[in-house]
Coordinates of C-alpha atoms in Angstrom, one line a residue:
Chain A
M1 CA 46.4 27.4 15.5
I2 CA 46.4 23.8 17.0
K3 CA 46.6 20.9 15.1
F4 CA 45.9 17.4 15.9
D5 CA 46.8 14.6 13.3
G6 CA 46.1 11.1 14.1
V7 CA 46.8 11.4 17.7
T8 CA 46.6 8.3 19.7
K9 CA 47.3 7.6 23.3
V10 CA 47.9 4.1 24.5
Y11 CA 48.5 3.1 28.1
G12 CA 50.5 -0.2 28.8
D13 CA 49.8 -2.5 25.9
K14 CA 46.2 -2.3 24.8
V15 CA 44.3 0.3 26.5
K16 CA 43.6 3.1 24.0
A17 CA 42.7 6.1 26.0
V18 CA 42.9 8.3 22.6
D19 CA 42.2 6.7 19.3
D20 CA 43.3 8.5 16.0
V21 CA 42.0 12.0 16.8
S22 CA 42.4 14.6 14.2
F23 CA 41.0 17.9 14.0
E24 CA 42.3 21.6 14.0
V25 CA 41.5 24.4 16.3
P26 CA 41.7 28.0 14.5
E27 CA 43.7 30.8 16.3
G28 CA 41.7 32.9 18.8
N29 CA 39.0 30.2 19.3
I30 CA 37.9 28.6 22.4
V31 CA 37.3 24.8 21.7
V32 CA 35.8 22.8 24.5
F33 CA 36.4 19.1 24.9
L34 CA 33.2 17.4 25.9
G35 CA 32.5 14.1 27.1
P36 CA 32.0 11.5 30.1
S37 CA 34.6 10.8 32.4
G38 CA 37.3 8.4 30.7
C39 CA 36.5 9.4 27.5
G40 CA 40.1 10.8 26.6
K41 CA 39.4 14.6 26.6
T42 CA 41.7 15.3 29.5
T43 CA 44.4 12.9 27.9
T44 CA 44.1 15.0 24.8
L45 CA 44.8 18.1 26.6
R46 CA 47.7 17.0 28.6
M47 CA 49.2 15.7 25.4
V48 CA 49.6 19.2 24.1
N49 CA 51.7 20.3 26.8
R50 CA 53.3 16.7 26.9
L51 CA 52.2 16.1 30.6
E52 CA 51.2 12.8 28.5
S53 CA 53.4 11.6 25.8
I54 CA 52.1 11.1 22.4
T55 CA 52.1 7.5 21.2
E56 CA 51.2 8.0 17.7
G57 CA 50.3 11.1 15.6
K58 CA 51.5 14.7 15.8
I59 CA 50.2 17.8 17.6
F60 CA 51.3 21.0 16.0
V61 CA 51.1 24.2 18.0
N62 CA 51.3 27.3 15.3
G63 CA 52.9 24.9 13.0
T64 CA 55.5 23.6 15.2
D65 CA 55.3 19.8 16.0
V66 CA 55.3 19.6 20.0
N67 CA 57.5 16.7 20.2
S68 CA 60.3 18.7 18.4
L69 CA 60.4 21.2 21.5
N70 CA 62.2 21.1 24.6
Q71 CA 59.3 20.1 26.8
I72 CA 59.9 22.5 29.7
E73 CA 60.3 25.5 26.9
L74 CA 57.2 24.1 25.6
R75 CA 55.2 24.3 29.0
R76 CA 56.4 27.7 29.6
N77 CA 55.0 29.0 26.5
I78 CA 51.5 27.3 27.0
G79 CA 49.1 28.6 29.7
Y80 CA 47.8 25.8 32.1
V81 CA 44.9 26.1 34.3
I82 CA 43.3 23.1 36.4
Q83 CA 40.1 22.5 38.2
H84 CA 41.6 23.0 42.0
N85 CA 43.6 26.0 40.8
G86 CA 46.9 24.7 41.9
L87 CA 48.1 27.6 43.3
F88 CA 51.3 27.2 45.4
P89 CA 50.4 27.8 49.2
N90 CA 53.5 28.5 50.1
M91 CA 53.7 31.5 47.7
T92 CA 52.2 35.0 47.8
I93 CA 49.7 35.9 45.3
E94 CA 52.5 37.9 43.6
D95 CA 55.0 35.2 43.3
N96 CA 52.1 32.7 42.1
V97 CA 51.0 35.0 39.3
M98 CA 54.4 35.7 38.5
A99 CA 55.6 32.2 38.5
V100 CA 56.3 31.7 34.8
P101 CA 58.1 35.2 34.5
N102 CA 60.2 34.4 37.5
L103 CA 61.1 31.1 35.5
L104 CA 61.8 33.3 32.5
S105 CA 63.9 35.7 34.7
W106 CA 61.9 38.8 33.6
D107 CA 63.4 42.1 35.4
R108 CA 61.5 43.5 38.2
K109 CA 59.9 46.3 36.2
K110 CA 58.6 44.2 33.8
K111 CA 57.1 41.8 36.2
T112 CA 55.6 44.4 38.5
D113 CA 53.9 45.9 35.3
R114 CA 52.8 42.6 34.3
Y115 CA 51.4 41.6 37.6
N116 CA 49.3 44.9 38.1
H117 CA 47.8 44.5 34.8
L118 CA 46.8 41.0 35.1
M119 CA 45.3 41.6 38.5
D120 CA 43.2 44.4 37.0
L121 CA 42.2 42.2 34.2
I122 CA 40.6 39.8 36.6
G123 CA 39.1 42.4 38.7
L124 CA 41.5 41.9 41.9
N125 CA 43.2 44.9 43.5
P126 CA 47.1 44.3 42.8
D127 CA 48.4 46.0 46.0
E128 CA 45.6 44.5 48.5
Y129 CA 46.5 41.0 47.2
R130 CA 50.2 41.2 46.4
K131 CA 51.5 39.8 49.5
R132 CA 48.6 37.8 50.6
Y133 CA 48.6 33.8 50.2
P134 CA 46.2 31.7 48.4
H135 CA 44.5 30.3 51.5
E136 CA 43.3 33.9 52.3
L137 CA 41.3 34.0 49.2
S138 CA 37.7 32.6 48.4
G139 CA 37.6 29.7 45.9
G140 CA 36.3 32.0 43.0
Q141 CA 39.1 34.7 43.6
Q142 CA 41.9 31.7 43.9
Q143 CA 40.5 30.7 40.5
R144 CA 41.0 33.9 38.7
V145 CA 44.5 34.0 40.2
G146 CA 45.1 30.8 38.7
I147 CA 43.8 32.2 35.1
A148 CA 46.1 35.2 35.6
R149 CA 49.1 32.8 36.3
A150 CA 48.2 30.9 33.1
M151 CA 48.1 34.1 31.1
A152 CA 51.5 35.8 33.0
A153 CA 54.0 35.3 30.1
D154 CA 51.3 36.0 27.7
P155 CA 51.3 32.5 26.0
P156 CA 49.6 32.3 22.6
V157 CA 47.9 28.9 23.8
M158 CA 46.0 28.3 27.0
L159 CA 45.0 24.5 28.3
M160 CA 42.3 24.8 30.9
D161 CA 41.1 21.5 32.5
E162 CA 37.8 21.8 34.1
P163 CA 38.8 25.5 35.4
F164 CA 35.3 26.2 36.9
G165 CA 34.4 22.8 37.8
A166 CA 34.7 23.2 41.6
L167 CA 32.8 26.5 41.9
D168 CA 29.4 26.8 43.0
P169 CA 27.0 27.6 40.0
V170 CA 26.6 31.3 40.9
I171 CA 30.2 32.0 41.1
R172 CA 30.9 29.6 38.0
S173 CA 28.4 31.6 36.0
R174 CA 30.1 34.7 36.9
I175 CA 33.5 33.9 36.3
Q176 CA 32.5 32.1 32.7
N177 CA 31.1 35.7 31.6
E178 CA 34.5 37.4 33.1
F179 CA 36.4 35.2 31.2
L180 CA 34.7 35.4 27.7
Q181 CA 35.4 39.3 28.4
I182 CA 39.0 38.7 28.8
Q183 CA 39.1 36.6 25.9
Q184 CA 37.5 39.2 24.0
E185 CA 40.6 41.5 24.8
V186 CA 43.3 38.6 24.6
K187 CA 42.1 36.3 21.8
K188 CA 43.9 33.3 23.1
T189 CA 43.7 30.0 21.3
I190 CA 42.0 28.0 24.1
L191 CA 41.4 24.3 24.7
F192 CA 39.0 23.8 27.6
V193 CA 38.1 20.5 29.0
S194 CA 34.4 20.5 30.4
H195 CA 31.6 17.9 31.3
D196 CA 29.0 20.1 31.2
I197 CA 27.2 20.5 27.9
D198 CA 25.6 23.9 29.0
E199 CA 29.0 25.4 29.8
A200 CA 30.4 24.2 26.4
I201 CA 27.6 25.6 24.6
K202 CA 28.4 29.0 26.5
M203 CA 32.2 29.2 26.4
G204 CA 32.9 27.2 23.0
D205 CA 33.4 28.7 19.5
G206 CA 33.6 25.1 18.8
I207 CA 32.8 21.7 20.7
A208 CA 34.7 18.5 20.3
I209 CA 32.7 15.6 21.8
F210 CA 34.7 12.5 22.7
E211 CA 33.7 9.1 23.7
G212 CA 35.8 5.9 24.2
G213 CA 38.9 7.7 23.1
K214 CA 37.4 8.6 19.7
L215 CA 36.3 12.2 18.4
M216 CA 32.4 11.8 17.9
Q217 CA 32.0 15.2 16.5
Y218 CA 33.7 18.5 16.1
D219 CA 31.3 21.3 15.2
S220 CA 30.1 24.7 16.3
P221 CA 27.7 24.6 19.1
S222 CA 24.7 25.6 17.1
E223 CA 25.6 23.0 14.4
L224 CA 26.1 20.2 17.1
L225 CA 22.9 20.9 18.7
A226 CA 20.9 21.0 15.4
R227 CA 22.6 18.3 13.8
P228 CA 24.1 15.6 16.1
K229 CA 26.1 13.2 13.6
N230 CA 25.0 10.0 15.8
E231 CA 23.4 8.5 18.7
F232 CA 25.8 9.1 21.2
V233 CA 26.0 12.8 20.6
R234 CA 22.3 13.1 20.3
E235 CA 22.2 11.5 23.7
F236 CA 24.9 13.5 25.4
V237 CA 23.6 16.6 24.1
G238 CA 20.2 15.6 25.7
Q239 CA 16.6 15.6 24.7
D240 CA 16.3 19.3 25.2
R241 CA 19.0 20.2 22.6
A242 CA 16.6 22.4 20.8
L243 CA 16.0 24.4 24.0
K244 CA 19.8 24.5 24.6
S245 CA 20.3 25.8 21.1
L246 CA 18.0 28.7 22.0
S247 CA 20.9 30.0 24.2
L248 CA 22.8 30.6 21.2
H249 CA 20.1 32.9 19.7
T250 CA 19.0 36.4 20.7
V251 CA 16.0 38.2 20.0
K252 CA 17.8 40.0 17.3
D253 CA 18.2 36.9 15.4
L254 CA 14.4 36.6 16.1
I255 CA 14.0 39.7 14.7
S256 CA 15.8 39.2 11.3
E257 CA 13.4 36.5 10.6
R258 CA 10.2 37.7 11.3
M259 CA 8.5 40.8 12.1
L260 CA 7.6 41.6 15.9
R261 CA 4.0 42.3 17.0
K262 CA 2.9 45.7 17.4
A263 CA 3.4 46.6 21.1
D264 CA 0.1 48.7 21.4
G265 CA -3.2 47.8 22.9
L266 CA -2.1 45.1 24.9
Q267 CA -0.7 47.1 27.7
K268 CA -3.2 46.2 30.2
H269 CA -1.9 42.6 30.4
N270 CA 1.1 41.8 32.7
K271 CA 4.0 42.7 30.5
K272 CA 7.7 42.6 30.9
T273 CA 10.4 44.3 29.1
I274 CA 13.7 42.8 27.5
T275 CA 16.2 43.8 25.2
V276 CA 17.3 42.6 22.0
E277 CA 20.4 41.3 23.2
T278 CA 18.7 38.7 25.7
N279 CA 18.9 35.2 24.3
L280 CA 16.2 33.1 23.3
R281 CA 16.1 30.8 26.0
D282 CA 16.1 33.3 28.7
A283 CA 13.3 35.0 26.9
L284 CA 11.0 31.7 26.6
S285 CA 11.8 30.9 30.4
I286 CA 10.5 34.2 31.2
L287 CA 7.2 33.4 29.0
L288 CA 7.1 30.1 30.7
N289 CA 7.2 31.3 34.0
Q290 CA 4.1 33.1 33.2
E291 CA 5.7 36.3 34.5
A292 CA 4.1 37.7 31.6
D293 CA 2.0 36.8 28.4
Q294 CA 4.1 38.6 26.1
L295 CA 7.6 40.4 26.3
F296 CA 8.1 43.8 25.1
V297 CA 11.5 44.2 23.2
Q298 CA 13.5 47.2 23.5
A299 CA 16.6 48.4 21.6
N300 CA 18.6 51.4 22.7
N301 CA 16.3 51.9 25.1
K302 CA 13.1 52.2 22.5
L303 CA 10.3 50.1 22.4
V304 CA 10.6 48.0 19.1
G305 CA 7.8 45.6 19.2
A306 CA 6.4 42.6 21.6
M307 CA 6.9 38.8 21.2
R308 CA 5.0 35.9 22.7
I309 CA 5.9 32.1 22.9
D310 CA 4.2 31.3 19.1
D311 CA 7.0 33.7 17.8
V312 CA 9.9 31.4 19.8
E313 CA 8.2 28.5 18.6
A314 CA 8.0 29.5 15.1
Y315 CA 11.4 30.5 14.7
L316 CA 12.5 27.2 16.4
H317 CA 10.8 25.5 13.6
H318 CA 12.0 27.6 11.0
H319 CA 15.3 28.1 11.8
I320 CA 16.8 25.4 14.1
K321 CA 15.0 22.2 13.3
Chain B
M1 CA 36.3 29.1 75.9
N2 CA 35.6 26.5 78.5
K3 CA 38.5 24.4 76.9
R4 CA 40.6 27.5 77.2
L5 CA 39.8 28.0 80.6
V6 CA 40.5 24.1 81.6
S7 CA 43.8 24.4 79.7
F8 CA 44.7 27.4 81.5
V9 CA 43.9 25.8 84.9
I10 CA 46.0 22.9 83.9
K11 CA 48.9 24.8 83.0
L12 CA 48.8 26.9 86.1
I13 CA 48.5 24.0 88.2
L14 CA 51.6 22.2 86.4
F15 CA 53.8 25.5 86.5
T16 CA 52.8 25.6 90.3
L17 CA 54.1 22.4 90.9
V18 CA 57.2 22.8 89.0
M19 CA 58.0 26.0 90.6
S20 CA 57.5 24.5 94.2
F21 CA 59.8 21.7 93.3
F22 CA 62.5 24.0 92.1
A23 CA 62.2 26.0 95.3
W24 CA 62.3 23.0 97.3
S25 CA 65.3 21.4 95.7
F26 CA 67.0 24.8 95.5
K27 CA 66.3 25.5 99.0
S28 CA 67.6 22.1 99.8
G29 CA 71.1 22.9 98.4
Y30 CA 70.9 20.2 95.7
Y31 CA 72.3 22.7 92.9
Q32 CA 75.1 23.7 95.2
L33 CA 77.1 21.1 93.1
I34 CA 76.9 23.3 89.8
I35 CA 78.4 26.4 91.9
D36 CA 80.8 24.4 93.7
D37 CA 82.1 22.5 90.8
A38 CA 81.4 25.0 88.0
E39 CA 84.3 24.0 85.7
G40 CA 83.5 20.4 85.7
F41 CA 79.4 21.4 85.2
I42 CA 80.5 23.2 82.2
F43 CA 82.8 20.8 80.8
L44 CA 79.8 18.0 80.9
L45 CA 77.4 20.6 79.5
I46 CA 79.4 21.4 76.5
Q47 CA 80.4 17.6 75.9
H48 CA 76.5 16.9 76.2
I49 CA 75.9 19.5 73.7
H50 CA 78.5 18.6 71.5
M51 CA 77.4 14.8 71.3
V52 CA 73.7 16.0 70.5
A53 CA 74.8 18.7 67.9
L54 CA 77.2 16.3 66.1
S55 CA 74.8 13.4 66.2
S56 CA 71.6 15.6 65.0
F57 CA 73.4 17.5 62.5
L58 CA 74.7 14.2 60.9
A59 CA 71.2 13.0 61.1
I60 CA 69.5 15.8 59.3
V61 CA 72.1 15.9 56.6
L62 CA 71.6 12.2 56.0
A63 CA 67.7 12.0 56.5
I64 CA 66.7 14.5 54.3
P65 CA 68.2 13.7 51.2
M66 CA 67.4 10.3 51.9
G67 CA 63.6 11.2 52.3
I68 CA 64.1 13.2 49.0
L69 CA 65.5 10.5 47.3
V70 CA 62.9 7.8 48.2
T71 CA 60.4 10.1 47.2
R72 CA 61.6 10.3 43.6
P73 CA 59.4 8.3 41.3
K74 CA 62.7 6.3 40.1
F75 CA 63.2 5.3 43.6
Q76 CA 59.6 4.6 44.8
K77 CA 60.3 1.0 45.1
L78 CA 63.2 1.8 47.8
Q79 CA 60.7 3.6 50.2
W80 CA 59.5 0.4 52.0
L81 CA 63.2 -0.6 52.4
F82 CA 64.6 2.4 53.7
M83 CA 61.3 3.0 56.1
N84 CA 61.5 -0.7 57.4
T85 CA 65.2 -0.3 57.9
A86 CA 64.6 2.9 59.9
N87 CA 61.7 1.6 61.8
L88 CA 63.7 -1.4 62.7
G89 CA 66.6 0.9 64.1
Q90 CA 63.6 2.7 66.2
T91 CA 62.4 -0.4 67.8
I92 CA 65.9 -1.6 69.2
P93 CA 65.9 0.3 72.4
S94 CA 68.5 3.0 72.8
L95 CA 70.3 1.1 75.4
A96 CA 70.8 -1.8 73.0
I97 CA 72.0 0.4 70.1
L98 CA 74.8 2.1 72.5
A99 CA 75.7 -1.4 73.5
L100 CA 76.0 -2.8 69.7
A101 CA 77.9 0.5 69.0
M102 CA 80.2 -0.2 71.8
T103 CA 81.3 -3.7 70.7
W104 CA 81.9 -2.3 67.3
M105 CA 83.7 1.0 68.1
G106 CA 84.9 0.8 71.5
I107 CA 84.3 3.1 74.3
G108 CA 84.1 6.8 74.4
F109 CA 82.7 9.8 72.7
K110 CA 82.5 8.2 68.9
P111 CA 80.2 5.2 69.7
A112 CA 78.0 7.6 71.7
V113 CA 77.5 10.1 68.7
F114 CA 76.9 6.9 66.3
A115 CA 74.1 5.6 68.5
L116 CA 72.6 8.8 68.9
F117 CA 73.0 9.9 65.2
L118 CA 71.3 6.3 64.5
Y119 CA 68.4 6.9 66.6
S120 CA 67.7 10.3 65.3
L121 CA 67.3 9.2 61.8
L122 CA 63.8 7.7 61.8
P123 CA 61.9 10.7 62.9
I124 CA 63.5 13.0 60.5
L125 CA 63.5 10.4 57.6
R126 CA 59.7 9.6 58.4
N127 CA 58.6 13.1 58.5
T128 CA 60.5 14.1 55.5
V129 CA 58.7 11.1 53.5
A130 CA 55.4 12.0 54.7
G131 CA 55.5 15.6 54.2
I132 CA 56.6 15.3 50.6
K133 CA 54.0 12.4 50.0
S134 CA 51.3 14.6 51.5
I135 CA 51.6 17.5 49.1
D136 CA 48.6 17.9 46.8
P137 CA 49.3 16.0 43.7
D138 CA 47.4 18.9 41.8
L139 CA 50.2 21.4 43.1
L140 CA 52.8 19.4 41.5
D141 CA 50.8 19.0 38.2
A142 CA 50.4 22.5 38.0
A143 CA 54.1 23.3 38.6
K144 CA 55.0 20.7 35.8
G145 CA 52.3 21.9 33.6
I146 CA 53.8 25.7 33.9
G147 CA 57.2 24.5 33.0
Y148 CA 59.2 23.9 36.3
T149 CA 61.9 21.4 35.9
P150 CA 62.2 18.7 38.5
A151 CA 64.7 20.1 40.4
Q152 CA 62.7 23.6 40.7
I153 CA 59.7 21.4 41.7
L154 CA 61.6 20.1 44.7
L155 CA 63.2 23.1 45.7
K156 CA 60.4 25.8 45.0
I157 CA 57.4 23.7 45.8
E158 CA 58.0 20.2 47.6
L159 CA 60.6 21.3 50.4
P160 CA 58.7 24.7 51.2
N161 CA 55.5 22.8 51.2
A162 CA 56.8 19.8 53.3
A163 CA 58.9 22.4 55.7
Y164 CA 56.5 22.2 58.7
P165 CA 56.3 18.5 59.2
I166 CA 60.3 18.2 58.2
M167 CA 61.0 20.8 61.1
A168 CA 58.7 18.9 63.5
G169 CA 60.4 15.7 62.7
I170 CA 63.7 17.4 63.4
R171 CA 62.7 18.9 66.8
T172 CA 61.2 15.4 67.9
A173 CA 64.6 14.0 66.8
V174 CA 66.7 16.7 68.8
V175 CA 64.5 16.5 72.0
I176 CA 64.6 12.8 72.1
N177 CA 68.3 13.0 71.6
I178 CA 69.3 15.3 74.4
G179 CA 67.3 13.0 76.6
T180 CA 69.2 9.8 75.3
A181 CA 72.7 11.2 75.1
A182 CA 72.5 11.0 79.2
L183 CA 73.0 7.4 78.4
A184 CA 76.3 8.2 76.8
Y185 CA 77.8 7.7 80.2
L186 CA 77.5 4.1 80.1
V187 CA 79.9 3.7 77.1
G188 CA 82.3 6.5 78.5
G189 CA 80.9 9.4 76.1
G190 CA 80.8 11.7 79.0
G191 CA 78.1 14.4 79.1
L192 CA 75.6 15.3 82.2
G193 CA 74.6 11.6 82.4
D194 CA 77.8 11.5 84.4
W195 CA 76.4 13.2 87.3
I196 CA 72.8 11.6 86.7
F197 CA 74.4 8.3 87.1
T198 CA 76.6 8.8 89.8
G199 CA 73.8 10.6 91.5
I200 CA 71.9 7.2 91.1
M201 CA 74.9 5.2 92.3
M202 CA 75.5 7.2 95.3
R203 CA 71.9 8.0 96.2
D204 CA 72.9 11.7 96.3
N205 CA 70.1 14.1 95.1
S206 CA 72.6 16.7 94.6
Y207 CA 74.4 15.2 92.0
L208 CA 71.1 13.5 90.4
L209 CA 69.3 16.7 90.1
S210 CA 72.4 19.0 89.2
G211 CA 72.5 16.6 86.1
A212 CA 69.1 15.6 85.4
I213 CA 67.4 19.3 85.5
P214 CA 69.9 20.9 83.4
V215 CA 69.2 18.1 80.6
T216 CA 65.5 18.8 81.0
L217 CA 66.1 22.4 80.6
L218 CA 68.1 21.7 77.4
A219 CA 65.5 19.8 76.0
L220 CA 63.0 22.5 76.4
L221 CA 65.3 25.1 75.2
A222 CA 65.9 23.3 72.2
D223 CA 62.4 22.7 71.2
Q224 CA 61.9 26.6 71.8
L225 CA 64.6 27.4 69.6
I226 CA 63.6 24.8 66.9
R227 CA 60.1 26.1 66.9
A228 CA 61.3 29.7 66.5
A229 CA 63.5 28.6 63.8
E230 CA 60.1 27.1 61.9
K231 CA 58.6 30.3 62.1
L232 CA 61.1 31.7 60.0
I233 CA 61.5 28.8 57.7
V234 CA 57.8 27.7 56.8
S235 CA 56.0 30.1 54.8
K236 CA 53.3 32.2 56.3
G237 CA 50.7 30.9 53.6
L238 CA 51.1 27.3 55.0
R239 CA 49.6 28.8 58.6
P240 CA 46.0 29.0 57.7
S241 CA 44.5 31.6 59.7
A242 CA 40.9 32.7 58.7
A243 CA 39.4 31.5 55.6
V244 CA 37.5 34.0 53.4
S245 CA 34.4 33.2 51.2
D246 CA 33.2 35.0 48.3

């Protein structure tokens, strides 16, 4: 658990980069810090491992005030991932991943086991990459290694500063999915800086929106989209917030609200089959792309019914607005 | 492909020219002196190497720590002072430095070593500072963020990643030093300059070439040796080969 209590950062005499920010991040959650550049999100993140000093207020990690700890020890116990991966070009992949265990002087056997485990986790062959150097890897692979390095000493908390920001959209989306899967397994408490609302909705259990150093709103993604607290948040999440919120709901949610249509008789129309796990935004996209008049919905490989645009619309009115 | 061909042809022509020069000078008996006065030659050669080795060593052990010092955030303000002093030192002709050293330290081995040492400082200092400053700040941020101490950042990140420019600075300094050491004769420092200057004064090609050619070969040899050391010291990860894409 991470707790921010009246945290303020002042540069020089009067520039307030972060202004009296208070909120709590429950254990095992991903909270995305969102906002335009210069809004204070990165500074807030960097105060947690004291890469920036805290001017006023307190930050607690699992109940301990970070200012009461030795800053080197503190950092070794917090995973840290940055945008341009920051892998050390002079070290092999193994030495990069094992950077923190090396600092902590783990024994050889423990290090080798941990390295193998982490590489398997991020989907790279441990032996193939062991003696290679960062420049021999693609951007996506480097970023994966950066994540493995952050998790090396199994820290309960991870800080990620736009970790996928430099990747192209296809790779980014793939790594986001992989990372969510890894998170299912490791259940870290993660602070994640992003400037991309879609990424925040996808990755976050909670989203904290910053502007001018102030915390504008801290809520779950669906709450944030459904009930923006003020004009800034409303504008930042965009005109299409209803549409965006659809990606948080699946066909299953829709079924629990309303019956599906019968899937018979209409088979002569062009049709497309989706599963109940499909999110409603994708379902709507398929319908709007006129790939089909209606979608056939499958659960466990069995046809359970059909849906049309009106169904999504009705769900949206009833549930989200 | 075309470029490689051109560079190959140029190398071939140069090689042929150098070789025919050697053949000519050898045939003309210009190196007879080395054989006839082998003892004198070896004495001067060792003296030359001694001067170069001592002055280069002193320059390395002073310039690298100096470069490290002025790249620490605390001493950043000193950087211009050190760099400008070193730059000034380099603008003074080597002969003038020798003369200045002589007025202070008299004649002999000492002023020669001192002048060579001063002259070698700048290339090493400049490359150390440039090498450390050119390291991607993200690397340092990452290192700090995962809990490296400042000393560990210096030893495991900064110096290894600046190793190539630092080694290049040492190479430049040593090679220049070997050539400049021939001037040590003028302050009575000895070395192969003795024969070169004797050759110039007596218009005797035999002395001239028996001194000058070994100096040239020494410089080439030092260059190759330091390049070999570079390969051992600089991490393989810093020599980019083919990049891979997803």
